[in-house]
Amino acid sequence: MEASIEEALMRGSRLALAILEGRQLAKLPITAGQESLKALASTQAALLEARSTIAEAHALLNDEKTRIGLGARSMGDWGECPPASGSAETAPSPKPALTVVA
């Protein structure tokens, strides 16, 4: 769900860019597409709010898991759930690829 919201945000950003570039290339007045851009901006704002709340839900579910006595669960190739906040510098490094040994 988190990835889907981010994908929608990226698609919305590309759409806004296409509208703006298309207006310039077609030499249309600055008001062309204005209402569409406003609607898109409103949608993007709602998606940003959804991104925030799904991250909060993720953290709450992780806390609930611990509260009801479930141990750590794997998170794909990452192990534990990544932190709910921070930067790329604090993210865990991916595990190295598997190697064949003789």
Short mmCIF file of C-alpha atoms in Angstrom, two decimals:
data_model
loop_
_atom_site.label_atom_id
_atom_site.label_comp_id
_atom_site.label_asym_id
_atom_site.label_seq_id
_atom_site.Cartn_x
_atom_site.Cartn_y
_atom_site.Cartn_z
CA MET A 1 0.00 0.00 0.00
CA GLU A 2 2.87 2.35 0.83
CA ALA A 3 4.47 1.71 -2.54
CA SER A 4 1.15 2.23 -4.35
CA ILE A 5 0.66 5.63 -2.73
CA GLU A 6 4.18 6.69 -3.65
CA GLU A 7 3.65 5.45 -7.21
CA ALA A 8 0.46 7.51 -7.45
CA LEU A 9 2.33 10.58 -6.18
CA MET A 10 5.05 10.09 -8.79
CA ARG A 11 2.49 9.63 -11.57
CA GLY A 12 0.66 12.76 -10.43
CA SER A 13 3.90 14.72 -10.51
CA ARG A 14 4.65 13.50 -14.03
CA LEU A 15 1.11 14.44 -15.08
CA ALA A 16 1.52 17.98 -13.71
CA LEU A 17 4.81 18.31 -15.56
CA ALA A 18 3.21 17.08 -18.79
CA ILE A 19 0.36 19.58 -18.45
CA LEU A 20 2.76 22.45 -17.86
CA GLU A 21 5.16 21.47 -20.64
CA GLY A 22 2.28 20.83 -23.05
CA ARG A 23 0.83 24.27 -22.38
CA GLN A 24 4.21 25.89 -23.09
CA LEU A 25 4.86 23.88 -26.25
CA ALA A 26 1.38 24.68 -27.58
CA LYS A 27 1.92 28.36 -26.71
CA LEU A 28 -1.39 28.45 -24.85
CA PRO A 29 -2.24 31.13 -22.29
CA ILE A 30 -1.07 30.58 -18.72
CA THR A 31 -4.68 29.94 -17.67
CA ALA A 32 -4.96 26.86 -19.92
CA GLY A 33 -5.21 23.78 -17.75
CA GLN A 34 -5.37 25.84 -14.54
CA GLU A 35 -8.47 24.11 -13.12
CA SER A 36 -7.02 20.70 -13.95
CA LEU A 37 -3.76 21.61 -12.19
CA LYS A 38 -5.69 22.80 -9.13
CA ALA A 39 -7.63 19.52 -9.00
CA LEU A 40 -4.40 17.58 -9.42
CA ALA A 41 -2.73 19.58 -6.64
CA SER A 42 -5.67 18.77 -4.35
CA THR A 43 -5.32 15.09 -5.21
CA GLN A 44 -1.57 15.20 -4.54
CA ALA A 45 -2.22 16.81 -1.13
CA ALA A 46 -4.67 14.02 -0.28
CA LEU A 47 -2.13 11.41 -1.36
CA LEU A 48 0.53 13.05 0.83
CA GLU A 49 -1.85 12.82 3.77
CA ALA A 50 -2.53 9.17 2.93
CA ARG A 51 1.24 8.56 2.79
CA SER A 52 1.58 9.99 6.27
CA THR A 53 -1.30 8.02 7.74
CA ILE A 54 -0.26 4.69 6.20
CA ALA A 55 3.22 5.17 7.65
CA GLU A 56 1.58 5.79 11.03
CA ALA A 57 -0.56 2.65 10.62
CA HIS A 58 2.56 0.66 9.76
CA ALA A 59 4.30 1.83 12.94
CA LEU A 60 1.19 1.12 15.05
CA LEU A 61 0.89 -2.39 13.63
CA ASN A 62 4.55 -3.02 14.41
CA ASP A 63 3.96 -1.84 18.01
CA GLU A 64 0.84 -4.02 18.28
CA LYS A 65 2.80 -7.05 17.08
CA THR A 66 5.19 -6.60 19.98
CA ARG A 67 2.38 -5.89 22.46
CA ILE A 68 0.61 -9.17 21.70
CA GLY A 69 3.82 -11.15 22.02
CA LEU A 70 4.80 -11.85 18.46
CA GLY A 71 8.53 -11.95 17.84
CA ALA A 72 10.40 -10.17 15.10
CA ARG A 73 9.23 -10.92 11.58
CA SER A 74 11.21 -10.61 8.38
CA MET A 75 10.77 -7.56 6.15
CA GLY A 76 11.83 -8.85 2.74
CA ASP A 77 15.58 -8.59 2.34
CA TRP A 78 15.84 -6.01 5.11
CA GLY A 79 15.10 -8.01 8.29
CA GLU A 80 13.37 -5.82 10.86
CA CYS A 81 10.92 -3.12 9.74
CA PRO A 82 12.76 0.00 8.65
CA PRO A 83 12.42 2.99 11.00
CA ALA A 84 9.31 5.14 10.54
CA SER A 85 11.47 8.26 10.37
CA GLY A 86 15.04 9.14 9.56
CA SER A 87 17.07 9.38 6.40
CA ALA A 88 18.65 7.10 3.84
CA GLU A 89 21.89 7.26 5.81
CA THR A 90 20.18 5.49 8.75
CA ALA A 91 18.55 2.78 6.65
CA PRO A 92 19.99 -0.71 7.01
CA SER A 93 22.24 -1.95 4.22
CA PRO A 94 20.79 -4.68 2.03
CA LYS A 95 22.10 -8.18 2.60
CA PRO A 96 24.79 -9.26 0.14
CA ALA A 97 23.79 -11.50 -2.74
CA LEU A 98 24.05 -15.25 -2.27
CA THR A 99 27.39 -16.74 -3.29
CA VAL A 100 28.12 -20.28 -4.45
CA VAL A 101 30.96 -21.91 -2.54
CA ALA A 102 32.68 -25.17 -3.32
#
